[in-house]
Short mmCIF file of C-alpha atoms in Angstrom, two decimals:
data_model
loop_
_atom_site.label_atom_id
_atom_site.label_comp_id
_atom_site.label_asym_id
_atom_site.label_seq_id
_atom_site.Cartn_x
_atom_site.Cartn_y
_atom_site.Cartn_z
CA UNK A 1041 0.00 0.00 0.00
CA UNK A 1042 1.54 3.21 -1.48
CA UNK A 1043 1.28 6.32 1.29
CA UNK A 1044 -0.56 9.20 -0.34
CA UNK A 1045 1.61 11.91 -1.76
CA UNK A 1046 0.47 15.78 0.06
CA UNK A 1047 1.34 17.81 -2.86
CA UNK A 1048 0.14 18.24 -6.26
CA UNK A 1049 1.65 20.75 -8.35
CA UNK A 1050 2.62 19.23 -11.52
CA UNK A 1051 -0.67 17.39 -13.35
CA UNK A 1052 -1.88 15.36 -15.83
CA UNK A 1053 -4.99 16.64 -17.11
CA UNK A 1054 -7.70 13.76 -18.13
CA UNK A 1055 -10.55 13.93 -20.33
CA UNK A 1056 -13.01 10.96 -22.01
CA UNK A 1057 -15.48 11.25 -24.41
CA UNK A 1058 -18.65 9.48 -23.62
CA UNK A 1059 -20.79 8.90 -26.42
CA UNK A 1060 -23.17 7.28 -24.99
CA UNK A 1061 -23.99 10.92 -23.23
CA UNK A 1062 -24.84 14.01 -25.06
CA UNK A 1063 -23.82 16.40 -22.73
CA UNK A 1064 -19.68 16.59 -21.87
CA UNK A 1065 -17.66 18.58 -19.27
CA UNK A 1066 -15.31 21.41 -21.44
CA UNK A 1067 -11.75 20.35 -21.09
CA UNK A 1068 -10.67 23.74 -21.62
CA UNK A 1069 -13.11 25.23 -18.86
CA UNK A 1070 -11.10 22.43 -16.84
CA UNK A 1071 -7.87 23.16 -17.70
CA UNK A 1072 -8.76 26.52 -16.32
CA UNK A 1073 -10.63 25.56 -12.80
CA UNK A 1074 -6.82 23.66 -12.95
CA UNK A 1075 -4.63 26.55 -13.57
CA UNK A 1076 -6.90 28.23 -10.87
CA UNK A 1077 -6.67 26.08 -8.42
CA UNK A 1078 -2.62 26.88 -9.18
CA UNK A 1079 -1.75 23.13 -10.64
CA UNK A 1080 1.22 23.55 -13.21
CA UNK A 1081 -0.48 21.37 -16.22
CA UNK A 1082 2.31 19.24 -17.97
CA UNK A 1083 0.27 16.91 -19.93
CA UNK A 1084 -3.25 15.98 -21.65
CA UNK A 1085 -4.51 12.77 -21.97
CA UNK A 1086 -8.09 11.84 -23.79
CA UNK A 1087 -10.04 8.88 -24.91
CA UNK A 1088 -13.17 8.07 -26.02
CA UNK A 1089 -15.70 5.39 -25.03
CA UNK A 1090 -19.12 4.29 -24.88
CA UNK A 1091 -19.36 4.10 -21.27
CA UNK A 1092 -17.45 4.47 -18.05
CA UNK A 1093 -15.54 1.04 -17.04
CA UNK A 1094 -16.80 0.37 -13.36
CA UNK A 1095 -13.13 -0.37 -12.12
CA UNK A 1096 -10.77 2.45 -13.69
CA UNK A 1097 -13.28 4.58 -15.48
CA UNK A 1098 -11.07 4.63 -18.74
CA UNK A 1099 -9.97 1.16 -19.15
CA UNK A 1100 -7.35 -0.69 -18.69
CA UNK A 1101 -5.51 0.57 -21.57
CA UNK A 1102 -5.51 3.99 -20.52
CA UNK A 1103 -4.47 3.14 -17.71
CA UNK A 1104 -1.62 1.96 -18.55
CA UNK A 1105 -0.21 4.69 -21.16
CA UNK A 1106 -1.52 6.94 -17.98
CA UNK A 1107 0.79 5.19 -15.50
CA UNK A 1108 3.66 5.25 -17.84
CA UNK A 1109 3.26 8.84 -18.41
CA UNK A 1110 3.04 9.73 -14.56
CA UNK A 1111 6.33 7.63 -13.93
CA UNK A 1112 8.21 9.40 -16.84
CA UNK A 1113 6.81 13.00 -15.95
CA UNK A 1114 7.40 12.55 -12.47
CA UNK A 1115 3.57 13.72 -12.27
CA UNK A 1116 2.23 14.48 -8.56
CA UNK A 1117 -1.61 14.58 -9.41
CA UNK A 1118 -4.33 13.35 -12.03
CA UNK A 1119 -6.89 15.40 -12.72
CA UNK A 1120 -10.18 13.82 -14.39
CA UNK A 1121 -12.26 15.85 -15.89
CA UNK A 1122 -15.17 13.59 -14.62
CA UNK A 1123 -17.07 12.64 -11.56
CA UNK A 1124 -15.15 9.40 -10.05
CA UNK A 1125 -16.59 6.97 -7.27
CA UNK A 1126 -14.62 6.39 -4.29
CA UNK A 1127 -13.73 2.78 -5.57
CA UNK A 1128 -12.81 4.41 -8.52
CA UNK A 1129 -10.28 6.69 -7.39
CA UNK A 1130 -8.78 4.07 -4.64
CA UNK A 1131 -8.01 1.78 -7.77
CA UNK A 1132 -6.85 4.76 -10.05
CA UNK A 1133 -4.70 6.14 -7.01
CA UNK A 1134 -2.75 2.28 -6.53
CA UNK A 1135 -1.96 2.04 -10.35
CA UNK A 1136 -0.19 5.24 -11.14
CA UNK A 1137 1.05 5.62 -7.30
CA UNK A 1138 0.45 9.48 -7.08
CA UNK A 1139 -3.12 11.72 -6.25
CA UNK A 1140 -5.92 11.06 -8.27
CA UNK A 1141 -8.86 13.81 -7.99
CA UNK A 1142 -12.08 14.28 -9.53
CA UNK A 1143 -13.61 17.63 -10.98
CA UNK A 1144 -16.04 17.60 -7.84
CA UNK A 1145 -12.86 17.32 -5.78
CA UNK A 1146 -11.06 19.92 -7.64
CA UNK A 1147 -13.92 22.07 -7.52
CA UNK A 1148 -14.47 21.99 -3.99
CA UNK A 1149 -10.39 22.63 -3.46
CA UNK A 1150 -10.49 25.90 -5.49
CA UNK A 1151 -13.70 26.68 -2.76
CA UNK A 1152 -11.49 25.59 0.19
CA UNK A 1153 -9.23 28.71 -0.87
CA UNK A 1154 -11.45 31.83 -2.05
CA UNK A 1155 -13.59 31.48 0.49
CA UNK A 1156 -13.04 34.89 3.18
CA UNK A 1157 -16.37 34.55 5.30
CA UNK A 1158 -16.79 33.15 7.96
CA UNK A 1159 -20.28 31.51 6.64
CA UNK A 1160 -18.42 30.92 2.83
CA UNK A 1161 -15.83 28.51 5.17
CA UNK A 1162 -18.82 26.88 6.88
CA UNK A 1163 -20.13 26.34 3.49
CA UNK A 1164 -17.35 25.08 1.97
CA UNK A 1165 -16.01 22.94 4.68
CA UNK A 1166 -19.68 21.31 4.82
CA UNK A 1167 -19.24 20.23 1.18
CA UNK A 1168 -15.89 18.61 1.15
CA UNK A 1169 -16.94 16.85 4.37
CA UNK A 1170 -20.00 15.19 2.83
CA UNK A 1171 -17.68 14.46 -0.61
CA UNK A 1172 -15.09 13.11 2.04
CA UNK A 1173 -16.97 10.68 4.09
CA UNK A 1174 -17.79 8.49 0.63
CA UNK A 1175 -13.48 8.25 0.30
CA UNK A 1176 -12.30 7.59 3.47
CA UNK A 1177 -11.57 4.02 2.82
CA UNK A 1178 -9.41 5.41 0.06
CA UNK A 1179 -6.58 6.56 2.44
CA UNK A 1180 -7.33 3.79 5.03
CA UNK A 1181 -7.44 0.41 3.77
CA UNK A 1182 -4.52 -1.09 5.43
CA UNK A 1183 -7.29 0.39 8.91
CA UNK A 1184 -10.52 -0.81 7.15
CA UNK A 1185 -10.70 -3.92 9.46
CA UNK A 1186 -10.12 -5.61 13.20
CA UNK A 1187 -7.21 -8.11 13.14
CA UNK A 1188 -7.90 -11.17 14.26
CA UNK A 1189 -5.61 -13.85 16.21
CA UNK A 1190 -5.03 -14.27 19.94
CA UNK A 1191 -4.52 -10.81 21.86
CA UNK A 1192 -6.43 -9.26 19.12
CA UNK A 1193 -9.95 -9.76 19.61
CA UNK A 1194 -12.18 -7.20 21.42
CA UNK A 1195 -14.55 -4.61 21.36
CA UNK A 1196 -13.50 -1.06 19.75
CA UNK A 1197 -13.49 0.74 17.04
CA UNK A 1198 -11.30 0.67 13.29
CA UNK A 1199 -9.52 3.70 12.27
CA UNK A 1200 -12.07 4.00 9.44
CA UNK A 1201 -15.11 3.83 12.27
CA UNK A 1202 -13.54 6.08 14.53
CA UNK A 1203 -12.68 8.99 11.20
CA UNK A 1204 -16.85 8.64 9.84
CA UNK A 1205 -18.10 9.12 13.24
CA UNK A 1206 -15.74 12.30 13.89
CA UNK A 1207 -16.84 13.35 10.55
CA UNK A 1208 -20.80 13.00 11.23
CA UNK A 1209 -20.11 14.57 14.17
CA UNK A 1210 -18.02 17.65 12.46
CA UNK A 1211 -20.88 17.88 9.66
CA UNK A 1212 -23.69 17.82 12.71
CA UNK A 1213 -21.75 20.85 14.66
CA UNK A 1214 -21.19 22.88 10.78
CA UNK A 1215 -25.12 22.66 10.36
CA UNK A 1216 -25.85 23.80 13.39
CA UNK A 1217 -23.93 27.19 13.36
CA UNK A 1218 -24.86 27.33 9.53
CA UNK A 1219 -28.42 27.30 11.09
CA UNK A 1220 -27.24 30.24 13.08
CA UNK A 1221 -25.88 32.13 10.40
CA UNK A 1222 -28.92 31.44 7.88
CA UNK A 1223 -31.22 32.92 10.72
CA UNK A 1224 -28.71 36.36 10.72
CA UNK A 1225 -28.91 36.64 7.38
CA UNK A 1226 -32.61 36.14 6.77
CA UNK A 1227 -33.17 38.63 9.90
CA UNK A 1228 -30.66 41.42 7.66
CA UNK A 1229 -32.92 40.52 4.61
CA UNK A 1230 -35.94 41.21 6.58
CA UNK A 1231 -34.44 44.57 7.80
CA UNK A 1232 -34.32 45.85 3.98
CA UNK A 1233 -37.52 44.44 3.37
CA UNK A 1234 -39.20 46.56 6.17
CA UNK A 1235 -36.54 49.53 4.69
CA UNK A 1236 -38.60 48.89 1.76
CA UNK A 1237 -35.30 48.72 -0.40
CA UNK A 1238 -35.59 46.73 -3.43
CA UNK A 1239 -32.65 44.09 -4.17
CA UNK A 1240 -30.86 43.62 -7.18
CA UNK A 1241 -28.61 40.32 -7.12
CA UNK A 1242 -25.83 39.73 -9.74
CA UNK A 1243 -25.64 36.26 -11.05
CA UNK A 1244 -24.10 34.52 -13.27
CA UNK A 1245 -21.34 32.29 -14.83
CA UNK A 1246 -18.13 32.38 -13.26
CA UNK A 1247 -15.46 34.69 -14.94
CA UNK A 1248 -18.48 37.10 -16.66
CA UNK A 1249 -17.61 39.98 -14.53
CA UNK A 1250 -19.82 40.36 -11.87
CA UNK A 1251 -17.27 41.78 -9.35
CA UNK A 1252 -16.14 43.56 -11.99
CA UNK A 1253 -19.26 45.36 -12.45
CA UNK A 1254 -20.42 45.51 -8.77
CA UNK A 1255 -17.23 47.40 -8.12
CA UNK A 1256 -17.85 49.63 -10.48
CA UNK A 1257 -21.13 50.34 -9.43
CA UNK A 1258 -20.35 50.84 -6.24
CA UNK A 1259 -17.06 51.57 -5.52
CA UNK A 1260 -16.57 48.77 -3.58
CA UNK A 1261 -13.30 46.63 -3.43
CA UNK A 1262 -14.76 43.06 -4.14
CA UNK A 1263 -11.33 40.90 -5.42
CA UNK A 1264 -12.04 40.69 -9.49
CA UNK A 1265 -9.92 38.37 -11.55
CA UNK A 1266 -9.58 36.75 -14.72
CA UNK A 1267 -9.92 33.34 -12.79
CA UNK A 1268 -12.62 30.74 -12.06
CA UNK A 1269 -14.41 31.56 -8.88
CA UNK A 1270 -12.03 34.59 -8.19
CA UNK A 1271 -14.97 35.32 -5.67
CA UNK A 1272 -17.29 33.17 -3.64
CA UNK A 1273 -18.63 35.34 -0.71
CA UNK A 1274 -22.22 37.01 -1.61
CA UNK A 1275 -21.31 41.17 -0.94
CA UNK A 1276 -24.12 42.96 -0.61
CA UNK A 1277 -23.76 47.25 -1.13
CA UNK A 1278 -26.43 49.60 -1.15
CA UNK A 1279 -26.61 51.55 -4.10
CA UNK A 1280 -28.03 55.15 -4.76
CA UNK A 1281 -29.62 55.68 -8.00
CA UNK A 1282 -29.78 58.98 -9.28
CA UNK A 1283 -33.28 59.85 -9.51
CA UNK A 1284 -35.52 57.52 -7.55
CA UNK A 1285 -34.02 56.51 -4.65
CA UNK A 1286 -31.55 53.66 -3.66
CA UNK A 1287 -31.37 49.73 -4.35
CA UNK A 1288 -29.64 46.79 -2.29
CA UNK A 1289 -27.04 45.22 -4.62
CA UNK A 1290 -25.99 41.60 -4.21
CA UNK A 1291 -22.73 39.88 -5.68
CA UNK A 1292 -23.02 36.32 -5.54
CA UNK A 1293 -21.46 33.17 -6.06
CA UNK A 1294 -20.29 32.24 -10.37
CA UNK A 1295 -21.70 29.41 -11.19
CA UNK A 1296 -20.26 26.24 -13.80
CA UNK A 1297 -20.64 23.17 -15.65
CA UNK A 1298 -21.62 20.49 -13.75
CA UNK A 1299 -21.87 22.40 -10.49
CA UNK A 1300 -21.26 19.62 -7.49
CA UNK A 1301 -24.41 19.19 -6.17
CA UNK A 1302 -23.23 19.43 -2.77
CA UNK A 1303 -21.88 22.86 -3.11
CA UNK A 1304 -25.30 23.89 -4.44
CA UNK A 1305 -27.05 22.64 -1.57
CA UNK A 1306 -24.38 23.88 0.87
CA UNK A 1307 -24.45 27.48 -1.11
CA UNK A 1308 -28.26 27.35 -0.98
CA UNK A 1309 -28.34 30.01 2.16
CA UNK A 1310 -26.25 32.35 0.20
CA UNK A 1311 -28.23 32.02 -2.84
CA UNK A 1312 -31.41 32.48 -0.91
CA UNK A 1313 -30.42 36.41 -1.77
CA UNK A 1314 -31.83 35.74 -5.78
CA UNK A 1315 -34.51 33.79 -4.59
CA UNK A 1316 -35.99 37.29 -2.62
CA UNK A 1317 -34.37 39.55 -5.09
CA UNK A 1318 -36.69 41.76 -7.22
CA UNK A 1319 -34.59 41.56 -9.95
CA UNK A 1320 -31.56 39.15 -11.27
CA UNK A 1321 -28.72 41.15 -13.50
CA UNK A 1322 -27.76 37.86 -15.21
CA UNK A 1323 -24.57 38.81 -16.41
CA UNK A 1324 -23.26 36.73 -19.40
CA UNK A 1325 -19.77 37.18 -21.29
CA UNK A 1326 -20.29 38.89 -24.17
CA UNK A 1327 -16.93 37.45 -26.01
CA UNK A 1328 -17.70 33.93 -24.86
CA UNK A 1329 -18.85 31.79 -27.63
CA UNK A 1330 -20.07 29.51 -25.69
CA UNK A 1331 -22.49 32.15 -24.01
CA UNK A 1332 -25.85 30.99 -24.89
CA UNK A 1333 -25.25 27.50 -23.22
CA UNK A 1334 -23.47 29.36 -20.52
CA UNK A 1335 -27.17 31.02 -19.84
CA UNK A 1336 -29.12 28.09 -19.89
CA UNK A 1337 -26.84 26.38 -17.41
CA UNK A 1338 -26.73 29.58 -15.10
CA UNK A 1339 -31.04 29.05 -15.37
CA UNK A 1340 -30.78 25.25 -14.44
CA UNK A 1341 -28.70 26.29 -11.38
CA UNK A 1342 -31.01 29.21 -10.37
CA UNK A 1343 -34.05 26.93 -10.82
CA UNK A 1344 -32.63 24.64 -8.72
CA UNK A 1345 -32.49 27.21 -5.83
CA UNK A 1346 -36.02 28.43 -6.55
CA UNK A 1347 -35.25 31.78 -8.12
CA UNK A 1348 -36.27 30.60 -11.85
CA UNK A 1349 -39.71 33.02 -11.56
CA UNK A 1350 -37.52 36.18 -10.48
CA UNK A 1351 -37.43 39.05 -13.14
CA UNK A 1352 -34.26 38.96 -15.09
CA UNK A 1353 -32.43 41.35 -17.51
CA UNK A 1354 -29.84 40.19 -19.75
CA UNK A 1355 -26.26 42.10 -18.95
CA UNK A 1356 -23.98 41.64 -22.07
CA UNK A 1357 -20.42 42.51 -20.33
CA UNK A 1358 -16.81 43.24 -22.22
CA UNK A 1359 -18.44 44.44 -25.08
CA UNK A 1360 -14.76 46.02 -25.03
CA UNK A 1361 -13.73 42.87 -26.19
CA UNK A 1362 -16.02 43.16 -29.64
CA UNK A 1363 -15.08 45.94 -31.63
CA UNK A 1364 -18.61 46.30 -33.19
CA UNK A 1365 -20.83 45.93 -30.59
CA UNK A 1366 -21.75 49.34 -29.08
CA UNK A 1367 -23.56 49.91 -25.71
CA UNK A 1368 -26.96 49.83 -25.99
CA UNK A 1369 -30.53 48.51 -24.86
CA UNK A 1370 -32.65 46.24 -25.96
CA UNK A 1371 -36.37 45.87 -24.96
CA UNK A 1372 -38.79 42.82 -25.22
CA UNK A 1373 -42.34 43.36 -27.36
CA UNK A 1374 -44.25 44.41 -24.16
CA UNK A 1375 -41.39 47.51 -24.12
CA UNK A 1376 -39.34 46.02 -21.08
CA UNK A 1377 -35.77 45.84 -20.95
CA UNK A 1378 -34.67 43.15 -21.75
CA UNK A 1379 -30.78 43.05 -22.69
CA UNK A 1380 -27.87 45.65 -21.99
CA UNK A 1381 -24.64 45.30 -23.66
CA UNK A 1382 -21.93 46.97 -21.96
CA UNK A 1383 -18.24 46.84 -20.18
CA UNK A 1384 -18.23 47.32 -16.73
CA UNK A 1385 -14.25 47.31 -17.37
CA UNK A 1386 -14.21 49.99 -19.70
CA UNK A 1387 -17.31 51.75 -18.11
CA UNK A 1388 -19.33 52.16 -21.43
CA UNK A 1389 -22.73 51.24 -21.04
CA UNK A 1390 -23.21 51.80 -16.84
CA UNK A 1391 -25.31 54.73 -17.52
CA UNK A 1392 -27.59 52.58 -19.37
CA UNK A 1393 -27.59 49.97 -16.58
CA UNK A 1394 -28.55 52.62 -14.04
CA UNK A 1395 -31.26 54.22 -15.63
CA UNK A 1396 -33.08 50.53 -16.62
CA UNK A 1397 -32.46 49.69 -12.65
CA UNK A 1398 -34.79 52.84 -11.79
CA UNK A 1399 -37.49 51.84 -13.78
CA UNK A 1400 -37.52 47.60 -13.06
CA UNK A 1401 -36.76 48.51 -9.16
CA UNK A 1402 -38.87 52.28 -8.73
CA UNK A 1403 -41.97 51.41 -10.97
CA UNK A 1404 -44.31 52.87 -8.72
CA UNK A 1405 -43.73 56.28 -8.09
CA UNK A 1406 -45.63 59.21 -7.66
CA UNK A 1407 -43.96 62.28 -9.03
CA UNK A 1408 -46.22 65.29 -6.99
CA UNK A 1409 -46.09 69.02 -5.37
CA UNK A 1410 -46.91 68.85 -1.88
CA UNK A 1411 -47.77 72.08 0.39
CA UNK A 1412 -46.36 71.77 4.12
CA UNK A 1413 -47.57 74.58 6.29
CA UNK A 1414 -45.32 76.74 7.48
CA UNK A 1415 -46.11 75.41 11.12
CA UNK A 1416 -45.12 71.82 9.80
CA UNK A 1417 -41.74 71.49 10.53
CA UNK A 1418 -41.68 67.58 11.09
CA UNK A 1419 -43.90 66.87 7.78
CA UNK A 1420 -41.09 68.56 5.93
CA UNK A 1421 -38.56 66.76 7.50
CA UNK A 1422 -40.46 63.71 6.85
CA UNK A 1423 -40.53 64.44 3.48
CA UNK A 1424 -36.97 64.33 2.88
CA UNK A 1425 -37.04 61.55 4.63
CA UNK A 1426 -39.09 58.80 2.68
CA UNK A 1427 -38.80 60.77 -0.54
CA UNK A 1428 -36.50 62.26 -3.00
CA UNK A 1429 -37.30 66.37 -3.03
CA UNK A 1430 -36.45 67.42 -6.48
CA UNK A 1431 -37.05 71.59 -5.96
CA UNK A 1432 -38.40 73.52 -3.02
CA UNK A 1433 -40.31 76.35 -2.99
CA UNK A 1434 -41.35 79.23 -1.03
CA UNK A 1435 -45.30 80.72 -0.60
CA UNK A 1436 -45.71 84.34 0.77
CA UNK A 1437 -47.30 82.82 3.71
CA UNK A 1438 -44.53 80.74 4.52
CA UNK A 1439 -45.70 77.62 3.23
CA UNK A 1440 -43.45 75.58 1.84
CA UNK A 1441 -43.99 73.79 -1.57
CA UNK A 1442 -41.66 70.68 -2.25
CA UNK A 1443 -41.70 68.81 -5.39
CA UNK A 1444 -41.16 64.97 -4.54
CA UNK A 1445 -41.36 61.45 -5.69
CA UNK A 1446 -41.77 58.32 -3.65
CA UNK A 1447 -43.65 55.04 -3.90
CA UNK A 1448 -47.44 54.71 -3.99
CA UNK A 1449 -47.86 52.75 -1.29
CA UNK A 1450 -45.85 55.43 1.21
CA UNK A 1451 -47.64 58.18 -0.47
CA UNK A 1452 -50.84 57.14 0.24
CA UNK A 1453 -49.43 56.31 3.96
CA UNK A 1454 -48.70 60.30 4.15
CA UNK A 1455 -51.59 61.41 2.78
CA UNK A 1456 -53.92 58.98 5.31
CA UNK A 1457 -52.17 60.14 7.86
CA UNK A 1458 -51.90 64.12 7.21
CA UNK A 1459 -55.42 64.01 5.53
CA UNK A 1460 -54.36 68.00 5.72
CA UNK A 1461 -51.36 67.84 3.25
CA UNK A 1462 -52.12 69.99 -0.12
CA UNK A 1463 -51.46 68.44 -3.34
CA UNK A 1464 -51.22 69.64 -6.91
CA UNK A 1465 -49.50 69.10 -10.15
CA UNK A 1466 -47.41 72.32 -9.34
CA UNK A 1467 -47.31 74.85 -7.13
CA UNK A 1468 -50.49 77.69 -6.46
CA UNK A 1469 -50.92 80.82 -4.97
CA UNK A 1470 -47.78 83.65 -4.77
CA UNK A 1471 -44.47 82.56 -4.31
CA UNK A 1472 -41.33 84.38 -3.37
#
């Protein structure tokens, strides 16, 4: 029994065509989760067959010209570009005598290291504890029994016993305060909810630009790379728009390909943020070829968590990138936006992003004069308040005119409560 090697820098990327399924991982979106995950890749190996072999995966052929390969390289970890069983990998891991890991596994390692938040290292730590507790017999076999013989019998526990109880026990305690930080965050969301601030939540596939373009909208410093999951923690900013008010803007998790379901359940908390949204910017990559399939699997992933009915527009980023697309807007037949194209790296096109968010967020607002007596201190103060006060103006006898806008709903709250308060489409009487 070989002992299992603790690095992993130089890899051997592997990739098998299955024909007997339509739908196939990219190898080049793997090579670059691998380069992400910072894996030096020295070597590509593919193959095609009808159907996984229940032993290797690949065959016995492959793995041979794989084995030979690792011992000439000098190779420290195989990457598959599939989802292996624990079996799987335990026989994979004997024959070429060096790491063998999964895209769920690599996946979940590339997690293990963005992750900042506290709750994003709950998360995280949850999934590759569930994807661990299948492969612990992988690095315990010579533990995986009792020995018999004379002096050897007795109650107790194996290694392997003793590691899946400390792990049900670990994945029992990560619930618990995951419990505690769900109920935090769902008392924040109800906090904006009674502020009566709509929420806008980016989404989308990994390496669009969603940081990008949340730090440009608010000036916030959320990392931004040209990586794979350069981000993982949601960052939610509040966000004043120019003319109606202000909006709660959420950056959330990228998502990809064959998206281990365990990180989707163990992300679900964090997603719970489109799910209440009132809009989803669904920002796509513009440049990416690939972008229309890119949507649909973003959509699988957001039906999954229940957000599939929330309001979407279309955000076309790194137009930059495409010489002859300009920034622009596109609307659907009912005269709702639809699509934006713009860069959020060059800037062209935010203007067009912020004006669309005031209409899909602000759609019912009452644009009015309102008279305050002059006595009324506290309704002008309340005014500013829950409202935006475009102009002011003065009467002779110190009333006080204010043009506003604010939402129905607290207008007619104002009104029912001040059943006093003047209104008109602009101001009457003399003014000074």
């Amino acid at each position: 029994m070989f002992e299992r090697h603790q690095g992993g820098e130089r890899a051997l990327l592997v990739h098998v065509t299955l024909t007997q399924f339509s739908e196939q991982a990219s190898l080049t979106e793997f090579a670059e989760l691998v380069r992400s995950a910072g894996a030096t890749i020295i070597g590509q190996i593919t193959g095609t067959r009808r159907l996984p072999d229940p032993k290797s995966f690949i065959g016995s052929g492959k793995v041979e010209e794989i084995a030979r390969f690792v011992a000439d390289e000098a190779i420290d970890l195989v990457l598959f570009n599939h989802t292996l069983s624990p079996a799987q990998e335990r026989n994979l891991e004997r024959e070429f005598k060096c790491r063998v890991l999964d895209r769920t596994g690599l996946i979940l390692d590339i997690f293990a290291q963005r992750a900042r938040s506290f709750e994003g290292k709950l998360q995280v730590e949850l999934a590759q504890l569930k994807h661990l507790s299948t492969r612990l017999v992988r690095g315990w076999t010579h533990l995986e029994r009792q020995k018999g013989g004379i002096g050897l019998r007795g109650p107790g526990e194996t290694q392997l016993e003793t590691d899946r109880r400390l792990l049900a026990e670990r994945i029992k305690h990560i619930h618990r305060r995951l419990e505690k930080v769900t109920q935090q965050r769902s008392l924040s969301r109800q906090a904006r909810q009674r502020a009566e601030l709509p929420v806008v939540s980016l989404v989308g596939y990994t390496n669009a630009g969603k940081s990008t373009l949340f730090n440009r909208l608010t000036d916030a410093a959320v990392y931004a790379a040209d990586q794979l999951f350069a981000t993982l923690d949601t960052t939610v900013r509040r966000l004043e728009l120019s003319n109606r008010g202000a909006v709660i803007l959420a950056d959330t998790v990228g998502f990809i390909q064959h998206l281990p379901h365990d990180l989707i359940a163990a992300f679900r908390a964090t997603l719970d943020e489109t799910r209440s949204a009132t809009v989803l910017l669904h920002v796509v990559d513009a440049s990416d070829p690939e972008r229309q399939m890119r949507i649909e699997q973003v959509n699988q992933v957001l039906a999954e968590v229940g957000a599939a009915e929330v309001r979407q527009i279309l955000v076309y980023n790194k137009i930059d990138q495409l010489p002859d697309e300009p920034a622009r807007v596109e609307y659907d037949s009912e005269g709702q936006v639809q699509r934006i194209w713009l860069s959020a790296m060059a800037g062209n096109g935010l203007e067009l992003l912020l004006n669309a968010l005031e209409g899909v967020a602000h759609p019912d607002v009452v644009h009015q004069w309102v008279c305050v007596p002059a006595h009324n201190g506290q309704l002008r103060a309340r005014l500013f308040q829950i409202g935006r006060v475009l102009q002011e103006q003065h009467a002779e006898n110190g009333d006080c005119w204010l043009e506003v806008e604010m939402q129905t709903r607290q207008f007619n709250q104002l009104t029912h409560a001040e059943p006093n308060l003047h209104t008109a489409n602009r101001p009457t009487g003399g003014l000074i």
